[in-house]
Short mmCIF file of N, CA, C and O in Angstrom, two decimals:
data_model
loop_
_atom_site.label_atom_id
_atom_site.label_comp_id
_atom_site.label_asym_id
_atom_site.label_seq_id
_atom_site.Cartn_x
_atom_site.Cartn_y
_atom_site.Cartn_z
N ILE A 1 -38.85 -5.97 -100.66
CA ILE A 1 -39.54 -7.43 -101.16
C ILE A 1 -40.81 -6.97 -101.64
O ILE A 1 -41.49 -6.11 -101.01
N SER A 2 -41.13 -7.59 -102.83
CA SER A 2 -42.54 -7.36 -103.37
C SER A 2 -42.87 -8.56 -104.04
O SER A 2 -42.33 -9.51 -104.44
N GLY A 3 -44.26 -8.73 -103.82
CA GLY A 3 -44.97 -9.76 -104.43
C GLY A 3 -46.41 -9.90 -104.10
O GLY A 3 -47.03 -9.22 -103.29
N GLU A 4 -47.10 -10.66 -104.84
CA GLU A 4 -48.64 -10.80 -104.71
C GLU A 4 -48.92 -11.44 -103.41
O GLU A 4 -49.89 -11.32 -102.81
N PHE A 5 -48.12 -12.26 -103.00
CA PHE A 5 -48.48 -13.28 -101.69
C PHE A 5 -47.52 -13.08 -100.64
O PHE A 5 -47.21 -13.98 -99.85
N VAL A 6 -46.86 -11.73 -100.29
CA VAL A 6 -45.71 -11.66 -99.46
C VAL A 6 -46.32 -11.85 -98.00
O VAL A 6 -45.58 -12.19 -97.14
N GLY A 7 -47.56 -11.74 -97.75
CA GLY A 7 -48.06 -12.00 -96.28
C GLY A 7 -48.93 -13.40 -96.40
O GLY A 7 -48.90 -14.10 -95.42
N THR A 8 -49.64 -13.59 -97.39
CA THR A 8 -50.39 -14.82 -97.48
C THR A 8 -49.57 -16.03 -97.23
O THR A 8 -50.09 -16.79 -96.72
N TYR A 9 -48.57 -16.16 -97.80
CA TYR A 9 -47.70 -17.17 -97.68
C TYR A 9 -47.25 -17.54 -96.37
O TYR A 9 -46.90 -18.60 -95.91
N LEU A 10 -47.22 -16.63 -95.56
CA LEU A 10 -46.53 -16.69 -94.18
C LEU A 10 -47.79 -16.74 -93.08
O LEU A 10 -47.75 -17.34 -92.02
N TRP A 11 -49.10 -16.18 -93.45
CA TRP A 11 -50.12 -16.07 -92.52
C TRP A 11 -51.19 -17.10 -92.81
O TRP A 11 -51.90 -17.65 -92.01
N HIS A 12 -51.39 -17.28 -94.16
CA HIS A 12 -52.65 -18.05 -94.65
C HIS A 12 -52.11 -19.07 -95.30
O HIS A 12 -52.58 -19.40 -96.38
N ASN A 13 -51.39 -19.95 -94.79
CA ASN A 13 -50.73 -21.00 -95.41
C ASN A 13 -50.58 -22.18 -94.54
O ASN A 13 -50.13 -22.14 -93.48
N ASN A 14 -50.99 -23.44 -94.82
CA ASN A 14 -50.94 -24.57 -93.95
C ASN A 14 -49.72 -24.97 -93.59
O ASN A 14 -49.27 -25.61 -92.62
N ASN A 15 -48.70 -24.75 -94.53
CA ASN A 15 -47.23 -25.11 -94.08
C ASN A 15 -46.52 -23.98 -93.52
O ASN A 15 -45.41 -24.20 -93.27
N ALA A 16 -46.99 -22.92 -93.43
CA ALA A 16 -46.41 -21.79 -92.58
C ALA A 16 -46.31 -21.97 -91.00
O ALA A 16 -47.33 -22.52 -90.50
N GLU A 17 -45.22 -21.70 -90.20
CA GLU A 17 -45.27 -22.12 -88.80
C GLU A 17 -45.24 -20.49 -88.10
O GLU A 17 -44.98 -19.52 -88.81
N ASN A 18 -45.73 -20.65 -87.08
CA ASN A 18 -45.56 -19.20 -86.15
C ASN A 18 -44.45 -18.48 -86.28
O ASN A 18 -44.30 -17.27 -86.34
N TYR A 19 -43.15 -19.20 -86.28
CA TYR A 19 -41.92 -18.44 -86.35
C TYR A 19 -41.73 -17.91 -87.53
O TYR A 19 -41.04 -16.97 -87.57
N ASP A 20 -42.27 -18.27 -88.69
CA ASP A 20 -42.45 -17.60 -89.93
C ASP A 20 -42.84 -16.15 -89.89
O ASP A 20 -42.48 -15.32 -90.29
N ARG A 21 -44.16 -16.29 -89.12
CA ARG A 21 -44.79 -15.07 -88.94
C ARG A 21 -43.99 -13.94 -88.03
O ARG A 21 -44.06 -12.85 -88.29
N LEU A 22 -43.38 -14.54 -86.97
CA LEU A 22 -42.59 -13.77 -86.14
C LEU A 22 -41.33 -13.13 -86.75
O LEU A 22 -41.09 -12.00 -86.57
N TRP A 23 -40.87 -13.89 -87.69
CA TRP A 23 -39.66 -13.34 -88.49
C TRP A 23 -40.01 -12.25 -89.23
O TRP A 23 -39.42 -11.31 -89.44
N ALA A 24 -41.22 -12.41 -89.96
CA ALA A 24 -41.75 -11.42 -90.76
C ALA A 24 -41.92 -10.06 -89.84
O ALA A 24 -41.49 -8.78 -90.40
N GLN A 25 -42.59 -10.27 -88.60
CA GLN A 25 -42.96 -9.07 -87.77
C GLN A 25 -41.57 -8.36 -87.08
O GLN A 25 -41.42 -7.30 -87.06
N ASP A 26 -40.78 -9.27 -86.63
CA ASP A 26 -39.74 -8.85 -85.80
C ASP A 26 -38.34 -8.41 -86.70
O ASP A 26 -37.66 -7.68 -86.32
N ILE A 27 -38.32 -8.98 -87.88
CA ILE A 27 -37.06 -8.71 -88.67
C ILE A 27 -37.48 -7.91 -89.84
O ILE A 27 -36.83 -6.87 -90.10
N LEU A 28 -38.43 -8.35 -90.51
CA LEU A 28 -38.84 -7.20 -91.69
C LEU A 28 -39.81 -6.30 -91.53
O LEU A 28 -40.10 -5.35 -92.23
N LYS A 29 -40.45 -6.37 -90.32
CA LYS A 29 -41.24 -5.03 -89.64
C LYS A 29 -42.45 -5.08 -90.26
O LYS A 29 -43.08 -4.01 -90.70
N TYR A 30 -43.14 -5.97 -90.92
CA TYR A 30 -44.58 -5.99 -91.26
C TYR A 30 -45.35 -7.12 -90.88
O TYR A 30 -44.93 -8.24 -90.40
N LYS A 31 -46.82 -6.91 -91.03
CA LYS A 31 -47.68 -8.06 -90.79
C LYS A 31 -48.84 -8.19 -91.97
O LYS A 31 -48.99 -7.34 -92.43
N TRP A 32 -49.51 -9.12 -91.86
CA TRP A 32 -50.40 -9.37 -92.99
C TRP A 32 -51.77 -9.01 -92.44
O TRP A 32 -52.00 -9.15 -91.28
N ARG A 33 -52.56 -8.55 -93.34
CA ARG A 33 -53.80 -7.97 -93.07
C ARG A 33 -54.96 -8.90 -93.86
O ARG A 33 -55.75 -9.47 -93.23
N ASN A 34 -54.77 -9.03 -95.17
CA ASN A 34 -55.81 -9.95 -95.95
C ASN A 34 -55.07 -10.19 -97.27
O ASN A 34 -54.22 -9.65 -97.80
N LYS A 35 -55.61 -11.28 -97.93
CA LYS A 35 -55.01 -11.78 -99.08
C LYS A 35 -55.97 -11.31 -100.38
O LYS A 35 -55.42 -11.47 -101.48
N ARG A 36 -56.70 -10.22 -100.13
CA ARG A 36 -57.48 -9.60 -101.26
C ARG A 36 -57.36 -8.15 -100.90
O ARG A 36 -58.59 -7.51 -100.75
N GLY A 37 -56.22 -7.57 -101.07
CA GLY A 37 -56.06 -6.04 -100.75
C GLY A 37 -56.88 -5.17 -101.60
O GLY A 37 -57.40 -4.22 -101.34
N ALA A 38 -56.97 -5.41 -103.02
CA ALA A 38 -57.60 -4.80 -103.88
C ALA A 38 -57.76 -5.39 -105.38
O ALA A 38 -57.39 -6.44 -105.50
N VAL A 39 -58.64 -4.79 -105.99
CA VAL A 39 -58.99 -5.34 -107.57
C VAL A 39 -58.77 -4.56 -108.62
O VAL A 39 -58.81 -4.91 -109.73
N THR A 40 -58.56 -3.20 -108.24
CA THR A 40 -58.66 -2.35 -109.40
C THR A 40 -57.19 -1.75 -110.09
O THR A 40 -57.11 -1.25 -111.06
N GLY A 41 -56.17 -2.34 -109.39
CA GLY A 41 -54.82 -2.07 -109.83
C GLY A 41 -54.32 -0.87 -109.71
O GLY A 41 -53.41 -0.36 -110.36
N LYS A 42 -54.84 0.07 -108.76
CA LYS A 42 -54.22 1.41 -108.30
C LYS A 42 -53.69 1.52 -107.00
O LYS A 42 -54.52 1.08 -105.98
N ILE A 43 -52.60 2.00 -106.84
CA ILE A 43 -52.01 2.39 -105.58
C ILE A 43 -51.68 3.97 -105.40
O ILE A 43 -51.37 4.58 -106.67
N LYS A 44 -51.53 4.46 -104.26
CA LYS A 44 -51.18 5.76 -104.14
C LYS A 44 -50.11 5.95 -102.88
O LYS A 44 -50.23 5.20 -101.88
N ALA A 45 -49.28 6.74 -103.10
CA ALA A 45 -48.43 7.06 -101.91
C ALA A 45 -49.11 7.77 -100.91
O ALA A 45 -50.02 8.48 -101.30
N VAL A 46 -48.85 7.68 -99.64
CA VAL A 46 -49.48 8.37 -98.58
C VAL A 46 -48.34 9.03 -97.54
O VAL A 46 -47.20 8.71 -97.70
N PRO A 47 -48.86 10.04 -96.95
CA PRO A 47 -47.87 10.95 -95.94
C PRO A 47 -47.29 9.95 -95.12
O PRO A 47 -47.62 8.96 -94.63
N SER A 48 -45.90 9.86 -94.96
CA SER A 48 -44.87 9.09 -94.13
C SER A 48 -43.68 10.11 -93.94
O SER A 48 -43.52 10.97 -94.50
N PRO A 49 -42.85 9.47 -93.17
CA PRO A 49 -41.67 10.19 -92.81
C PRO A 49 -40.63 10.15 -94.22
O PRO A 49 -39.66 10.89 -94.04
N PHE A 50 -41.08 9.42 -95.19
CA PHE A 50 -40.19 9.23 -96.30
C PHE A 50 -40.83 10.16 -97.49
O PHE A 50 -41.57 9.52 -98.36
N GLU A 51 -40.34 11.31 -97.47
CA GLU A 51 -41.00 12.32 -98.38
C GLU A 51 -40.54 12.09 -99.71
O GLU A 51 -41.35 12.56 -100.70
N SER A 52 -39.61 11.40 -100.15
CA SER A 52 -39.12 10.99 -101.57
C SER A 52 -40.35 10.10 -102.19
O SER A 52 -40.31 9.85 -103.61
N ILE A 53 -41.08 9.36 -101.44
CA ILE A 53 -41.95 8.50 -102.09
C ILE A 53 -43.38 9.19 -102.19
O ILE A 53 -43.88 9.42 -101.27
N THR A 54 -43.58 9.37 -103.49
CA THR A 54 -44.66 10.02 -103.77
C THR A 54 -45.63 9.44 -105.05
O THR A 54 -44.86 8.54 -105.41
N GLY A 55 -46.42 9.97 -105.45
CA GLY A 55 -47.33 9.47 -106.65
C GLY A 55 -48.29 8.59 -106.73
O GLY A 55 -48.74 7.96 -105.49
N HIS A 56 -48.81 8.25 -107.68
CA HIS A 56 -49.93 7.20 -107.98
C HIS A 56 -49.36 6.22 -108.94
O HIS A 56 -48.72 6.69 -109.82
N TYR A 57 -49.72 5.00 -108.88
CA TYR A 57 -49.09 3.95 -109.69
C TYR A 57 -50.25 3.11 -109.83
O TYR A 57 -51.32 2.88 -109.21
N ASN A 58 -50.07 2.50 -111.10
CA ASN A 58 -51.32 1.36 -111.57
C ASN A 58 -50.35 0.11 -111.77
O ASN A 58 -49.23 0.10 -112.22
N TYR A 59 -50.91 -0.99 -111.54
CA TYR A 59 -50.33 -2.33 -111.80
C TYR A 59 -51.26 -2.89 -112.69
O TYR A 59 -52.54 -2.90 -112.69
N TYR A 60 -50.60 -4.05 -113.20
CA TYR A 60 -51.57 -4.95 -114.24
C TYR A 60 -52.56 -5.91 -113.35
O TYR A 60 -52.01 -6.42 -112.38
N HIS A 61 -53.74 -5.60 -113.69
CA HIS A 61 -54.72 -6.45 -112.83
C HIS A 61 -55.67 -7.11 -113.60
O HIS A 61 -56.66 -7.80 -113.24
N LYS A 62 -55.56 -7.20 -115.07
CA LYS A 62 -56.51 -7.74 -115.83
C LYS A 62 -55.33 -8.47 -116.80
O LYS A 62 -54.23 -7.96 -117.06
N LEU A 63 -55.94 -9.70 -117.58
CA LEU A 63 -55.01 -10.19 -118.62
C LEU A 63 -54.60 -9.22 -119.68
O LEU A 63 -55.44 -8.58 -120.02
N ASN A 64 -53.37 -9.32 -120.20
CA ASN A 64 -52.83 -8.36 -121.08
C ASN A 64 -51.49 -9.10 -121.64
O ASN A 64 -51.21 -10.08 -121.23
N SER A 65 -51.00 -8.38 -122.60
CA SER A 65 -49.87 -8.89 -123.26
C SER A 65 -48.51 -8.29 -122.91
O SER A 65 -47.49 -8.61 -123.33
N GLU A 66 -48.58 -7.49 -121.84
CA GLU A 66 -47.49 -6.56 -121.55
C GLU A 66 -46.97 -6.92 -120.18
O GLU A 66 -45.85 -7.14 -120.13
N GLY A 67 -47.71 -7.48 -119.27
CA GLY A 67 -47.17 -7.69 -118.02
C GLY A 67 -47.83 -8.85 -117.12
O GLY A 67 -48.95 -9.07 -117.40
N TYR A 68 -47.19 -9.09 -116.00
CA TYR A 68 -47.79 -10.06 -115.02
C TYR A 68 -49.13 -9.58 -114.51
O TYR A 68 -49.01 -8.19 -113.97
N VAL A 69 -50.15 -10.29 -114.36
CA VAL A 69 -51.39 -9.87 -113.68
C VAL A 69 -51.33 -10.16 -112.31
O VAL A 69 -51.19 -11.25 -111.89
N VAL A 70 -51.79 -9.11 -111.42
CA VAL A 70 -51.84 -9.35 -110.23
C VAL A 70 -53.54 -9.52 -109.74
O VAL A 70 -54.19 -8.48 -109.89
N GLU A 71 -53.77 -10.57 -109.40
CA GLU A 71 -55.20 -10.81 -109.09
C GLU A 71 -55.61 -10.78 -107.47
O GLU A 71 -56.76 -10.20 -107.27
N ASN A 72 -54.56 -11.03 -106.67
CA ASN A 72 -54.88 -10.89 -105.32
C ASN A 72 -53.72 -10.25 -104.49
O ASN A 72 -53.18 -11.09 -103.64
N PRO A 73 -53.63 -9.09 -104.78
CA PRO A 73 -52.42 -8.46 -103.90
C PRO A 73 -52.65 -8.57 -102.39
O PRO A 73 -53.77 -8.34 -102.09
N ASP A 74 -51.62 -8.55 -101.74
CA ASP A 74 -51.78 -8.64 -100.27
C ASP A 74 -52.04 -7.27 -99.73
O ASP A 74 -51.35 -6.22 -99.90
N ALA A 75 -52.71 -6.96 -98.68
CA ALA A 75 -52.77 -5.94 -97.71
C ALA A 75 -51.74 -6.29 -96.46
O ALA A 75 -52.03 -7.27 -96.00
N ILE A 76 -51.02 -5.21 -96.28
CA ILE A 76 -49.99 -5.61 -95.23
C ILE A 76 -49.95 -4.30 -94.31
O ILE A 76 -50.24 -3.16 -94.79
N GLU A 77 -49.38 -4.52 -93.19
CA GLU A 77 -49.29 -3.23 -92.15
C GLU A 77 -47.96 -3.30 -91.76
O GLU A 77 -47.23 -4.30 -91.52
N PRO A 78 -47.78 -2.11 -91.20
CA PRO A 78 -46.42 -1.95 -90.27
C PRO A 78 -46.59 -2.84 -89.12
O PRO A 78 -47.69 -2.91 -88.47
N ALA A 79 -45.40 -3.35 -88.56
CA ALA A 79 -45.29 -4.15 -87.25
C ALA A 79 -44.42 -3.59 -86.25
O ALA A 79 -43.89 -4.27 -85.35
N ASP A 80 -44.02 -2.22 -86.50
CA ASP A 80 -42.89 -1.70 -85.62
C ASP A 80 -43.18 -0.21 -85.74
O ASP A 80 -43.75 0.52 -86.55
N GLU A 81 -42.93 0.59 -84.55
CA GLU A 81 -43.09 2.11 -84.42
C GLU A 81 -42.07 2.66 -85.48
O GLU A 81 -42.39 3.74 -85.67
N ASN A 82 -41.27 2.06 -85.91
CA ASN A 82 -40.32 2.88 -87.05
C ASN A 82 -40.60 2.19 -88.36
O ASN A 82 -39.88 2.68 -89.22
N SER A 83 -41.54 1.32 -88.61
CA SER A 83 -42.31 1.03 -90.02
C SER A 83 -43.57 1.78 -90.14
O SER A 83 -44.28 1.81 -89.43
N HIS A 84 -43.70 2.17 -91.40
CA HIS A 84 -44.68 2.93 -91.89
C HIS A 84 -45.41 2.42 -93.22
O HIS A 84 -44.65 2.11 -94.05
N THR A 85 -46.79 2.95 -93.30
CA THR A 85 -47.18 2.56 -94.57
C THR A 85 -46.90 3.50 -95.50
O THR A 85 -46.78 4.84 -95.14
N ILE A 86 -46.43 3.34 -96.84
CA ILE A 86 -46.22 4.21 -97.65
C ILE A 86 -46.95 4.17 -98.91
O ILE A 86 -46.95 5.11 -99.61
N PHE A 87 -47.75 3.16 -98.95
CA PHE A 87 -48.70 3.08 -100.10
C PHE A 87 -50.16 2.41 -99.63
O PHE A 87 -49.91 1.72 -98.68
N ARG A 88 -51.13 2.97 -100.23
CA ARG A 88 -52.34 2.36 -99.89
C ARG A 88 -53.14 1.99 -101.26
O ARG A 88 -52.85 2.61 -102.39
N TYR A 89 -53.89 1.00 -101.16
CA TYR A 89 -54.79 0.66 -102.48
C TYR A 89 -55.91 1.88 -102.50
O TYR A 89 -56.46 2.13 -101.64
N SER A 90 -55.73 2.65 -103.67
CA SER A 90 -56.77 3.69 -103.86
C SER A 90 -58.20 3.42 -103.70
O SER A 90 -58.88 4.19 -103.19
N GLU A 91 -58.60 2.07 -104.04
CA GLU A 91 -60.15 1.91 -103.90
C GLU A 91 -60.62 1.74 -102.50
O GLU A 91 -61.60 1.93 -102.09
N ASN A 92 -59.84 1.36 -101.34
CA ASN A 92 -60.16 1.07 -100.17
C ASN A 92 -59.14 1.50 -98.90
O ASN A 92 -59.59 1.23 -97.87
N ASN A 93 -58.08 2.15 -99.36
CA ASN A 93 -57.13 2.65 -98.18
C ASN A 93 -56.39 1.66 -97.53
O ASN A 93 -55.76 1.86 -96.49
N LEU A 94 -56.51 0.39 -97.85
CA LEU A 94 -55.87 -0.75 -97.22
C LEU A 94 -54.30 -0.50 -97.52
O LEU A 94 -54.12 0.07 -98.75
N SER A 95 -53.57 -0.85 -96.46
CA SER A 95 -52.16 -0.54 -96.82
C SER A 95 -51.58 -1.65 -97.67
O SER A 95 -51.55 -2.69 -97.65
N ALA A 96 -50.63 -1.07 -98.75
CA ALA A 96 -50.23 -1.76 -99.78
C ALA A 96 -48.79 -1.93 -99.71
O ALA A 96 -48.25 -2.56 -100.53
N GLY A 97 -48.01 -1.15 -98.83
CA GLY A 97 -46.72 -1.37 -98.74
C GLY A 97 -46.13 -0.62 -97.45
O GLY A 97 -46.69 0.45 -97.00
N THR A 98 -45.00 -1.03 -96.90
CA THR A 98 -44.56 -0.55 -95.75
C THR A 98 -42.98 -0.33 -96.08
O THR A 98 -42.28 -0.95 -96.75
N LEU A 99 -42.52 0.68 -95.11
CA LEU A 99 -40.99 0.82 -95.16
C LEU A 99 -40.46 0.97 -93.55
O LEU A 99 -41.20 1.70 -92.86
N TYR A 100 -39.51 0.29 -93.43
CA TYR A 100 -38.98 0.33 -91.95
C TYR A 100 -37.45 0.80 -92.26
O TYR A 100 -36.67 0.32 -92.96
N ARG A 101 -36.99 1.90 -91.52
CA ARG A 101 -35.76 2.30 -91.37
C ARG A 101 -35.27 2.18 -89.99
O ARG A 101 -35.78 2.81 -89.09
N GLY A 102 -34.34 1.36 -89.76
CA GLY A 102 -33.77 1.36 -88.42
C GLY A 102 -32.31 1.62 -88.48
O GLY A 102 -31.92 2.14 -89.34
N ASP A 103 -31.76 1.33 -87.36
CA ASP A 103 -30.32 1.77 -87.12
C ASP A 103 -29.30 1.01 -87.75
O ASP A 103 -28.34 1.51 -88.35
N ASN A 104 -29.79 -0.28 -87.91
CA ASN A 104 -28.68 -1.23 -88.50
C ASN A 104 -29.01 -1.79 -90.04
O ASN A 104 -28.32 -2.25 -90.80
N TYR A 105 -30.43 -1.62 -90.29
CA TYR A 105 -31.02 -1.91 -91.65
C TYR A 105 -32.43 -1.48 -91.76
O TYR A 105 -32.80 -0.76 -90.93
N SER A 106 -32.75 -1.66 -92.98
CA SER A 106 -33.93 -1.30 -93.39
C SER A 106 -34.92 -2.01 -94.44
O SER A 106 -34.09 -2.96 -94.98
N THR A 107 -36.18 -2.07 -94.25
CA THR A 107 -36.93 -2.93 -95.33
C THR A 107 -38.02 -2.20 -95.88
O THR A 107 -38.48 -1.21 -95.28
N CYS A 108 -38.34 -2.74 -97.06
CA CYS A 108 -39.43 -2.20 -97.87
C CYS A 108 -40.25 -3.45 -98.32
O CYS A 108 -39.62 -4.22 -98.81
N ILE A 109 -41.48 -3.57 -97.92
CA ILE A 109 -42.36 -4.63 -98.34
C ILE A 109 -43.62 -4.05 -98.96
O ILE A 109 -44.26 -3.33 -98.61
N LEU A 110 -43.64 -4.67 -100.26
CA LEU A 110 -45.06 -4.38 -101.17
C LEU A 110 -45.68 -5.50 -101.26
O LEU A 110 -45.28 -6.38 -101.71
N GLY A 111 -47.06 -5.35 -101.09
CA GLY A 111 -48.06 -6.34 -101.30
C GLY A 111 -48.44 -6.60 -102.77
O GLY A 111 -49.42 -7.41 -102.93
N PHE A 112 -47.70 -6.11 -103.53
CA PHE A 112 -47.90 -6.24 -105.08
C PHE A 112 -46.53 -6.52 -105.63
O PHE A 112 -45.59 -5.77 -105.10
N PRO A 113 -46.20 -7.11 -106.87
CA PRO A 113 -44.99 -7.37 -107.40
C PRO A 113 -44.53 -5.99 -108.10
O PRO A 113 -45.45 -5.38 -108.83
N ILE A 114 -43.52 -5.50 -107.79
CA ILE A 114 -43.17 -4.08 -108.40
C ILE A 114 -42.91 -4.13 -109.76
O ILE A 114 -43.25 -3.23 -110.45
N GLU A 115 -42.64 -5.33 -110.35
CA GLU A 115 -42.55 -5.42 -111.83
C GLU A 115 -43.90 -5.54 -112.64
O GLU A 115 -43.96 -5.23 -113.77
N SER A 116 -45.01 -5.50 -111.72
CA SER A 116 -46.39 -5.37 -112.42
C SER A 116 -46.52 -4.12 -112.59
O SER A 116 -47.82 -3.73 -113.22
N ILE A 117 -46.07 -2.98 -112.02
CA ILE A 117 -46.43 -1.58 -112.42
C ILE A 117 -46.42 -1.38 -113.90
O ILE A 117 -45.52 -1.73 -114.51
N THR A 118 -47.29 -0.67 -114.42
CA THR A 118 -47.65 -0.52 -115.96
C THR A 118 -46.43 0.38 -116.57
O THR A 118 -46.44 0.25 -117.86
N ASP A 119 -45.80 1.17 -116.01
CA ASP A 119 -45.00 2.07 -116.42
C ASP A 119 -43.61 1.90 -116.00
O ASP A 119 -43.31 2.11 -114.91
N ASN A 120 -42.64 1.48 -116.95
CA ASN A 120 -41.29 1.12 -116.50
C ASN A 120 -40.55 2.49 -115.99
O ASN A 120 -39.87 2.21 -115.01
N ASP A 121 -40.88 3.63 -116.46
CA ASP A 121 -40.32 4.84 -115.83
C ASP A 121 -40.69 4.89 -114.38
O ASP A 121 -39.86 5.40 -113.45
N LYS A 122 -41.88 4.73 -114.06
CA LYS A 122 -42.34 4.73 -112.85
C LYS A 122 -41.69 3.78 -112.04
O LYS A 122 -41.51 4.01 -110.68
N ILE A 123 -41.32 2.48 -112.40
CA ILE A 123 -40.74 1.51 -111.65
C ILE A 123 -39.55 2.11 -111.31
O ILE A 123 -39.03 1.93 -109.87
N ASN A 124 -38.67 2.57 -112.10
CA ASN A 124 -37.26 3.08 -111.76
C ASN A 124 -37.34 4.26 -110.90
O ASN A 124 -36.63 4.19 -109.82
N THR A 125 -38.34 5.23 -111.04
CA THR A 125 -38.59 6.21 -109.92
C THR A 125 -38.83 5.72 -108.68
O THR A 125 -38.38 6.18 -107.80
N LEU A 126 -39.89 4.74 -108.51
CA LEU A 126 -40.22 4.15 -107.34
C LEU A 126 -39.01 3.59 -106.55
O LEU A 126 -38.70 3.65 -105.39
N ILE A 127 -38.35 2.56 -107.35
CA ILE A 127 -37.00 2.13 -106.63
C ILE A 127 -36.10 3.12 -106.28
O ILE A 127 -35.35 2.81 -105.14
N LYS A 128 -35.80 4.14 -106.99
CA LYS A 128 -34.91 5.03 -106.59
C LYS A 128 -35.35 5.82 -105.18
O LYS A 128 -34.56 5.93 -104.37
N ALA A 129 -36.62 6.19 -105.18
CA ALA A 129 -37.28 6.75 -103.95
C ALA A 129 -37.27 5.87 -102.82
O ALA A 129 -36.92 6.49 -101.66
N ILE A 130 -37.35 4.54 -103.18
CA ILE A 130 -37.33 3.61 -101.94
C ILE A 130 -35.89 3.54 -101.41
O ILE A 130 -35.69 3.75 -100.29
N THR A 131 -34.94 3.43 -102.43
CA THR A 131 -33.54 3.33 -101.85
C THR A 131 -33.02 4.50 -101.24
O THR A 131 -32.40 4.47 -100.13
N GLU A 132 -33.47 5.69 -101.45
CA GLU A 132 -33.21 6.88 -101.01
C GLU A 132 -33.75 7.02 -99.56
O GLU A 132 -33.05 7.48 -98.59
N SER A 133 -35.00 6.47 -99.48
CA SER A 133 -35.55 6.60 -98.15
C SER A 133 -35.04 5.54 -97.16
O SER A 133 -35.20 5.93 -95.97
N MET A 134 -34.18 4.60 -97.60
CA MET A 134 -33.88 3.52 -96.75
C MET A 134 -32.38 3.90 -96.20
O MET A 134 -31.99 3.24 -95.48
N GLN A 135 -31.87 5.19 -96.57
CA GLN A 135 -30.51 5.41 -96.15
C GLN A 135 -30.51 6.33 -95.06
O GLN A 135 -31.44 7.16 -94.70
#
């Protein structure tokens, strides 16, 4: 799951219920930290059990003619001992993405839309690395 408001809609929304937040924590294995994770459009992979996830990525953070602009990416955090931060926003080290690998299923949550990454080849590389890590 990726998106600009993956946590904000569940935690900082008058229409969200407590069971929504519990579902995100108990099933998807992430929790929200804040609705303004970063402003510079840069993320970096960080050490985790998922060695195939590496590199630095840029996402569109200013108006342009190429892609979706991310103004308020969410900072999110792992909510389970088998869930790990896989990305951080480069400017402040807030968690930008988590990956959970369990016995029966896996999840990857990104606090920014994956399609907003500025390099299509890097999008494909990232999706492949995430898929490999979830197996």
